[in-house]
Amino acid sequence: MQQILVIQSSARQNGSLSREYTANLVAKLQAQYPAAKVVTRDLAAQALPHLDETLLNGWMKPVDQQTDAERAASDRSNVLVDELLASDVVVIGSPMYNFGITSTLKAWFDHVLRAGRTFKYTETGPVGLTPDRKVFVVTSRGGRHQGMPQDHQQPYITTALGFIGIKDVTFLHVEGQSMGDVEAGKGRAEVEAALAAVAA
C-alpha cells in the first residue's frame, strides 16, 4: 500500500465521534502498513466551494481557453482527483446531518466525480475509472438509521463511489448517540467491534 487518503467532514473539530473513530481506524491501518503515506483532507478546516458555473465552464474548455478563475477552479478539482487516484485506501469520516451527508462532503464528491478522469460515458452507459480501491466510511448518528428509509447517507455514498468504479466499501456506524447512555454505549461498542475486525 502506497497511500491512505483521509477525508474528514464533521463541522466539529472537538467532540466529533466520526473524527475520533476515523482516527482510530487510520491508526490501525498505519500499524498494518507502516510505509503508507497518509494524506488528510479536512473539509471543515478547508471547505471547498460548491459546484458553480466557473468550475463547470472550466471543465468544458481547453486550458488555454480558460479564464484565470476557471483555471484556478479546475486546478483545485485536479488536485482532489489526483489525491484520490494516488490512494489505495480512502477513509471517510461522515457524520449524519439531517439524514444525509454534510454539504462539505457533497462538495468533495462534486469535485472528484469527473467525466474523463474518474468515470467516462460509453455507448452502453457510464464506466467507473477508479476501481481497485478500498473505502471505509465511519459515520456517526444520533439515532439508529441503518437500513431505514430516512438513511440517505449510506445509499448516496455507495452510489457515488460505485459510479466511479469503487465497489469495495465498508461502513462503520456509530449509532444511537442521542438516545441515552445505554444506546450510546451500545453504539460505541458496535463500532469498536467493527474496528477490531478490520485490524484482525
PDB file of C-alpha atoms in Angstrom:
ATOM      1  CA  MET A   1       0.000   0.000   0.000  1.00  0.00           C
ATOM      2  CA  GLN A   2       1.337   3.391  -1.022  1.00  0.00           C
ATOM      3  CA  GLN A   3      -1.169   5.965   0.219  1.00  0.00           C
ATOM      4  CA  ILE A   4      -4.167   6.340   2.526  1.00  0.00           C
ATOM      5  CA  LEU A   5      -6.476   9.289   1.841  1.00  0.00           C
ATOM      6  CA  VAL A   6      -8.432  10.540   4.861  1.00  0.00           C
ATOM      7  CA  ILE A   7     -11.491  12.737   4.322  1.00  0.00           C
ATOM      8  CA  GLN A   8     -12.852  14.429   7.449  1.00  0.00           C
ATOM      9  CA  SER A   9     -16.211  16.175   7.069  1.00  0.00           C
ATOM     10  CA  SER A  10     -17.509  16.830  10.577  1.00  0.00           C
ATOM     11  CA  ALA A  11     -18.193  20.516  11.250  1.00  0.00           C
ATOM     12  CA  ARG A  12     -16.808  19.989  14.754  1.00  0.00           C
ATOM     13  CA  GLN A  13     -13.096  19.788  15.441  1.00  0.00           C
ATOM     14  CA  ASN A  14     -13.626  18.701  19.071  1.00  0.00           C
ATOM     15  CA  GLY A  15     -16.042  16.108  20.396  1.00  0.00           C
ATOM     16  CA  SER A  16     -16.686  14.589  16.980  1.00  0.00           C
ATOM     17  CA  LEU A  17     -17.211  10.830  17.060  1.00  0.00           C
ATOM     18  CA  SER A  18     -16.696  10.489  13.323  1.00  0.00           C
ATOM     19  CA  ARG A  19     -13.301  12.171  13.702  1.00  0.00           C
ATOM     20  CA  GLU A  20     -12.436  10.067  16.750  1.00  0.00           C
ATOM     21  CA  TYR A  21     -13.209   6.719  15.163  1.00  0.00           C
ATOM     22  CA  THR A  22     -11.810   7.688  11.775  1.00  0.00           C
ATOM     23  CA  ALA A  23      -8.532   8.500  13.523  1.00  0.00           C
ATOM     24  CA  ASN A  24      -8.678   5.133  15.336  1.00  0.00           C
ATOM     25  CA  LEU A  25      -9.195   3.324  12.050  1.00  0.00           C
ATOM     26  CA  VAL A  26      -6.353   5.173  10.348  1.00  0.00           C
ATOM     27  CA  ALA A  27      -4.044   4.292  13.244  1.00  0.00           C
ATOM     28  CA  LYS A  28      -4.903   0.614  12.789  1.00  0.00           C
ATOM     29  CA  LEU A  29      -4.244   0.827   9.061  1.00  0.00           C
ATOM     30  CA  GLN A  30      -0.916   2.559   9.693  1.00  0.00           C
ATOM     31  CA  ALA A  31       0.053  -0.250  12.054  1.00  0.00           C
ATOM     32  CA  GLN A  32      -0.672  -2.745   9.276  1.00  0.00           C
ATOM     33  CA  TYR A  33       1.009  -0.668   6.544  1.00  0.00           C
ATOM     34  CA  PRO A  34       3.701   1.455   8.231  1.00  0.00           C
ATOM     35  CA  ALA A  35       5.215   2.578   4.923  1.00  0.00           C
ATOM     36  CA  ALA A  36       1.954   4.036   3.627  1.00  0.00           C
ATOM     37  CA  LYS A  37       1.730   7.794   3.255  1.00  0.00           C
ATOM     38  CA  VAL A  38      -1.312   9.382   4.907  1.00  0.00           C
ATOM     39  CA  VAL A  39      -2.901  12.380   3.180  1.00  0.00           C
ATOM     40  CA  THR A  40      -5.639  14.159   5.136  1.00  0.00           C
ATOM     41  CA  ARG A  41      -8.243  16.446   3.619  1.00  0.00           C
ATOM     42  CA  ASP A  42     -10.189  18.269   6.349  1.00  0.00           C
ATOM     43  CA  LEU A  43     -13.276  19.690   4.683  1.00  0.00           C
ATOM     44  CA  ALA A  44     -14.294  21.701   7.734  1.00  0.00           C
ATOM     45  CA  ALA A  45     -10.923  23.390   8.175  1.00  0.00           C
ATOM     46  CA  GLN A  46     -10.558  23.998   4.426  1.00  0.00           C
ATOM     47  CA  ALA A  47     -14.033  23.951   2.927  1.00  0.00           C
ATOM     48  CA  LEU A  48     -14.380  23.501  -0.819  1.00  0.00           C
ATOM     49  CA  PRO A  49     -16.557  25.833  -2.870  1.00  0.00           C
ATOM     50  CA  HIS A  50     -19.863  24.462  -4.029  1.00  0.00           C
ATOM     51  CA  LEU A  51     -20.061  23.392  -7.638  1.00  0.00           C
ATOM     52  CA  ASP A  52     -20.632  26.577  -9.633  1.00  0.00           C
ATOM     53  CA  GLU A  53     -20.633  27.951 -13.164  1.00  0.00           C
ATOM     54  CA  THR A  54     -16.937  28.835 -13.013  1.00  0.00           C
ATOM     55  CA  LEU A  55     -15.896  25.256 -12.308  1.00  0.00           C
ATOM     56  CA  LEU A  56     -18.347  23.797 -14.816  1.00  0.00           C
ATOM     57  CA  ASN A  57     -17.112  26.158 -17.525  1.00  0.00           C
ATOM     58  CA  GLY A  58     -13.508  25.350 -16.697  1.00  0.00           C
ATOM     59  CA  TRP A  59     -14.130  21.632 -17.131  1.00  0.00           C
ATOM     60  CA  MET A  60     -15.591  22.225 -20.581  1.00  0.00           C
ATOM     61  CA  LYS A  61     -12.688  24.242 -22.010  1.00  0.00           C
ATOM     62  CA  PRO A  62      -9.083  23.518 -23.021  1.00  0.00           C
ATOM     63  CA  VAL A  63      -6.629  25.015 -20.534  1.00  0.00           C
ATOM     64  CA  ASP A  64      -5.531  27.726 -22.955  1.00  0.00           C
ATOM     65  CA  GLN A  65      -9.120  28.943 -23.264  1.00  0.00           C
ATOM     66  CA  GLN A  66      -9.913  29.092 -19.549  1.00  0.00           C
ATOM     67  CA  THR A  67     -10.185  32.354 -17.663  1.00  0.00           C
ATOM     68  CA  ASP A  68      -7.934  32.753 -14.635  1.00  0.00           C
ATOM     69  CA  ALA A  69     -10.848  31.923 -12.329  1.00  0.00           C
ATOM     70  CA  GLU A  70     -11.821  28.858 -14.374  1.00  0.00           C
ATOM     71  CA  ARG A  71      -8.230  27.632 -14.390  1.00  0.00           C
ATOM     72  CA  ALA A  72      -7.929  28.062 -10.622  1.00  0.00           C
ATOM     73  CA  ALA A  73     -11.182  26.168 -10.053  1.00  0.00           C
ATOM     74  CA  SER A  74     -10.138  23.365 -12.417  1.00  0.00           C
ATOM     75  CA  ASP A  75      -6.709  23.120 -10.805  1.00  0.00           C
ATOM     76  CA  ARG A  76      -8.315  22.743  -7.369  1.00  0.00           C
ATOM     77  CA  SER A  77     -10.505  19.939  -8.674  1.00  0.00           C
ATOM     78  CA  ASN A  78      -7.500  18.280 -10.324  1.00  0.00           C
ATOM     79  CA  VAL A  79      -5.607  18.249  -7.020  1.00  0.00           C
ATOM     80  CA  LEU A  80      -8.519  16.470  -5.330  1.00  0.00           C
ATOM     81  CA  VAL A  81      -8.854  13.940  -8.135  1.00  0.00           C
ATOM     82  CA  ASP A  82      -5.104  13.304  -8.108  1.00  0.00           C
ATOM     83  CA  GLU A  83      -5.243  12.640  -4.342  1.00  0.00           C
ATOM     84  CA  LEU A  84      -7.975  10.082  -4.897  1.00  0.00           C
ATOM     85  CA  LEU A  85      -6.277   8.379  -7.832  1.00  0.00           C
ATOM     86  CA  ALA A  86      -2.980   8.120  -5.920  1.00  0.00           C
ATOM     87  CA  SER A  87      -4.601   6.397  -2.935  1.00  0.00           C
ATOM     88  CA  ASP A  88      -5.030   2.676  -2.362  1.00  0.00           C
ATOM     89  CA  VAL A  89      -7.360   3.178   0.601  1.00  0.00           C
ATOM     90  CA  VAL A  90      -9.774   6.024   1.373  1.00  0.00           C
ATOM     91  CA  VAL A  91     -11.183   6.620   4.847  1.00  0.00           C
ATOM     92  CA  ILE A  92     -14.163   8.977   5.037  1.00  0.00           C
ATOM     93  CA  GLY A  93     -15.443  10.429   8.304  1.00  0.00           C
ATOM     94  CA  SER A  94     -19.096  11.271   7.723  1.00  0.00           C
ATOM     95  CA  PRO A  95     -21.468  12.413  10.459  1.00  0.00           C
ATOM     96  CA  MET A  96     -25.128  12.227   9.536  1.00  0.00           C
ATOM     97  CA  TYR A  97     -26.668  15.687   9.264  1.00  0.00           C
ATOM     98  CA  ASN A  98     -30.415  15.799   8.583  1.00  0.00           C
ATOM     99  CA  PHE A  99     -30.433  12.198   7.328  1.00  0.00           C
ATOM    100  CA  GLY A 100     -27.645  12.743   4.794  1.00  0.00           C
ATOM    101  CA  ILE A 101     -24.019  13.694   4.334  1.00  0.00           C
ATOM    102  CA  THR A 102     -22.533  17.076   5.171  1.00  0.00           C
ATOM    103  CA  SER A 103     -22.600  19.762   2.496  1.00  0.00           C
ATOM    104  CA  THR A 104     -18.797  19.827   2.658  1.00  0.00           C
ATOM    105  CA  LEU A 105     -18.579  16.134   1.751  1.00  0.00           C
ATOM    106  CA  LYS A 106     -21.091  16.672  -1.064  1.00  0.00           C
ATOM    107  CA  ALA A 107     -18.803  19.431  -2.391  1.00  0.00           C
ATOM    108  CA  TRP A 108     -15.861  16.987  -2.350  1.00  0.00           C
ATOM    109  CA  PHE A 109     -17.852  14.456  -4.352  1.00  0.00           C
ATOM    110  CA  ASP A 110     -18.845  17.205  -6.796  1.00  0.00           C
ATOM    111  CA  HIS A 111     -15.149  17.966  -7.358  1.00  0.00           C
ATOM    112  CA  VAL A 112     -13.984  14.358  -7.837  1.00  0.00           C
ATOM    113  CA  LEU A 113     -16.828  12.843  -9.852  1.00  0.00           C
ATOM    114  CA  ARG A 114     -15.272  13.969 -13.110  1.00  0.00           C
ATOM    115  CA  ALA A 115     -16.132  12.786 -16.600  1.00  0.00           C
ATOM    116  CA  GLY A 116     -12.940  11.699 -18.327  1.00  0.00           C
ATOM    117  CA  ARG A 117     -10.995  11.370 -15.081  1.00  0.00           C
ATOM    118  CA  THR A 118     -12.917   9.231 -12.600  1.00  0.00           C
ATOM    119  CA  PHE A 119     -15.647   7.960 -14.946  1.00  0.00           C
ATOM    120  CA  LYS A 120     -16.476   8.019 -18.638  1.00  0.00           C
ATOM    121  CA  TYR A 121     -19.620   7.673 -20.708  1.00  0.00           C
ATOM    122  CA  THR A 122     -19.803   4.906 -23.291  1.00  0.00           C
ATOM    123  CA  GLU A 123     -22.437   3.660 -25.715  1.00  0.00           C
ATOM    124  CA  THR A 124     -23.582   1.203 -23.061  1.00  0.00           C
ATOM    125  CA  GLY A 125     -23.557   3.663 -20.166  1.00  0.00           C
ATOM    126  CA  PRO A 126     -21.121   5.149 -17.663  1.00  0.00           C
ATOM    127  CA  VAL A 127     -17.963   3.270 -16.658  1.00  0.00           C
ATOM    128  CA  GLY A 128     -16.002   3.988 -13.485  1.00  0.00           C
ATOM    129  CA  LEU A 129     -12.294   4.697 -13.872  1.00  0.00           C
ATOM    130  CA  THR A 130     -11.206   4.332 -10.229  1.00  0.00           C
ATOM    131  CA  PRO A 131     -11.619   0.643  -9.326  1.00  0.00           C
ATOM    132  CA  ASP A 132      -9.285  -1.409  -7.119  1.00  0.00           C
ATOM    133  CA  ARG A 133      -9.551   0.890  -4.109  1.00  0.00           C
ATOM    134  CA  LYS A 134     -10.836   0.099  -0.662  1.00  0.00           C
ATOM    135  CA  VAL A 135     -13.031   2.681   1.069  1.00  0.00           C
ATOM    136  CA  PHE A 136     -14.010   2.784   4.726  1.00  0.00           C
ATOM    137  CA  VAL A 137     -16.763   5.157   5.813  1.00  0.00           C
ATOM    138  CA  VAL A 138     -17.097   5.988   9.511  1.00  0.00           C
ATOM    139  CA  THR A 139     -20.478   7.533  10.276  1.00  0.00           C
ATOM    140  CA  SER A 140     -21.854   8.999  13.491  1.00  0.00           C
ATOM    141  CA  ARG A 141     -25.592   9.231  14.085  1.00  0.00           C
ATOM    142  CA  GLY A 142     -27.805  10.478  16.870  1.00  0.00           C
ATOM    143  CA  GLY A 143     -30.433   7.813  16.208  1.00  0.00           C
ATOM    144  CA  ARG A 144     -30.499   4.365  14.694  1.00  0.00           C
ATOM    145  CA  HIS A 145     -30.936   4.746  10.961  1.00  0.00           C
ATOM    146  CA  GLN A 146     -29.135   1.823   9.361  1.00  0.00           C
ATOM    147  CA  GLY A 147     -31.429   0.148   6.852  1.00  0.00           C
ATOM    148  CA  MET A 148     -34.207   2.670   7.455  1.00  0.00           C
ATOM    149  CA  PRO A 149     -35.935   4.762   4.740  1.00  0.00           C
ATOM    150  CA  GLN A 150     -34.616   8.011   6.216  1.00  0.00           C
ATOM    151  CA  ASP A 151     -30.996   6.958   5.737  1.00  0.00           C
ATOM    152  CA  HIS A 152     -29.885   8.988   2.721  1.00  0.00           C
ATOM    153  CA  GLN A 153     -26.250   8.867   3.807  1.00  0.00           C
ATOM    154  CA  GLN A 154     -25.106   5.311   3.124  1.00  0.00           C
ATOM    155  CA  PRO A 155     -27.066   4.937  -0.141  1.00  0.00           C
ATOM    156  CA  TYR A 156     -25.703   8.205  -1.544  1.00  0.00           C
ATOM    157  CA  ILE A 157     -22.083   7.422  -0.662  1.00  0.00           C
ATOM    158  CA  THR A 158     -22.423   3.873  -2.032  1.00  0.00           C
ATOM    159  CA  THR A 159     -23.949   5.134  -5.272  1.00  0.00           C
ATOM    160  CA  ALA A 160     -21.428   7.960  -5.776  1.00  0.00           C
ATOM    161  CA  LEU A 161     -18.435   5.699  -5.177  1.00  0.00           C
ATOM    162  CA  GLY A 162     -19.903   2.920  -7.281  1.00  0.00           C
ATOM    163  CA  PHE A 163     -20.415   5.323 -10.172  1.00  0.00           C
ATOM    164  CA  ILE A 164     -16.654   5.894 -10.384  1.00  0.00           C
ATOM    165  CA  GLY A 165     -15.914   2.195 -10.043  1.00  0.00           C
ATOM    166  CA  ILE A 166     -15.339   1.765  -6.299  1.00  0.00           C
ATOM    167  CA  LYS A 167     -17.345  -1.209  -5.101  1.00  0.00           C
ATOM    168  CA  ASP A 168     -15.316  -2.284  -2.055  1.00  0.00           C
ATOM    169  CA  VAL A 169     -16.902  -0.044   0.584  1.00  0.00           C
ATOM    170  CA  THR A 170     -17.192  -0.844   4.291  1.00  0.00           C
ATOM    171  CA  PHE A 171     -19.384   1.264   6.591  1.00  0.00           C
ATOM    172  CA  LEU A 172     -18.698   1.522  10.314  1.00  0.00           C
ATOM    173  CA  HIS A 173     -21.662   3.169  12.033  1.00  0.00           C
ATOM    174  CA  VAL A 174     -21.644   4.832  15.443  1.00  0.00           C
ATOM    175  CA  GLU A 175     -25.379   4.905  16.033  1.00  0.00           C
ATOM    176  CA  GLY A 176     -27.729   5.826  18.855  1.00  0.00           C
ATOM    177  CA  GLN A 177     -25.625   8.640  20.263  1.00  0.00           C
ATOM    178  CA  SER A 178     -28.593  10.859  21.202  1.00  0.00           C
ATOM    179  CA  MET A 179     -30.740   8.040  22.578  1.00  0.00           C
ATOM    180  CA  GLY A 180     -29.413   7.961  26.129  1.00  0.00           C
ATOM    181  CA  ASP A 181     -26.388   6.444  27.788  1.00  0.00           C
ATOM    182  CA  VAL A 182     -27.317   2.804  27.189  1.00  0.00           C
ATOM    183  CA  GLU A 183     -27.867   3.162  23.443  1.00  0.00           C
ATOM    184  CA  ALA A 184     -24.878   5.481  23.083  1.00  0.00           C
ATOM    185  CA  GLY A 185     -22.666   2.939  24.816  1.00  0.00           C
ATOM    186  CA  LYS A 186     -24.057   0.179  22.641  1.00  0.00           C
ATOM    187  CA  GLY A 187     -23.297   2.206  19.521  1.00  0.00           C
ATOM    188  CA  ARG A 188     -19.724   2.756  20.618  1.00  0.00           C
ATOM    189  CA  ALA A 189     -19.283  -0.931  21.433  1.00  0.00           C
ATOM    190  CA  GLU A 190     -20.570  -1.878  17.990  1.00  0.00           C
ATOM    191  CA  VAL A 191     -18.135   0.348  16.121  1.00  0.00           C
ATOM    192  CA  GLU A 192     -15.238  -0.726  18.344  1.00  0.00           C
ATOM    193  CA  ALA A 193     -16.016  -4.352  17.481  1.00  0.00           C
ATOM    194  CA  ALA A 194     -16.089  -3.429  13.798  1.00  0.00           C
ATOM    195  CA  LEU A 195     -12.732  -1.664  14.124  1.00  0.00           C
ATOM    196  CA  ALA A 196     -11.242  -4.721  15.809  1.00  0.00           C
ATOM    197  CA  ALA A 197     -12.454  -6.858  12.905  1.00  0.00           C
ATOM    198  CA  VAL A 198     -10.755  -4.524  10.415  1.00  0.00           C
ATOM    199  CA  ALA A 199      -7.463  -4.902  12.273  1.00  0.00           C
ATOM    200  CA  ALA A 200      -7.759  -8.686  12.608  1.00  0.00           C
TER     201      ALA A 200
END
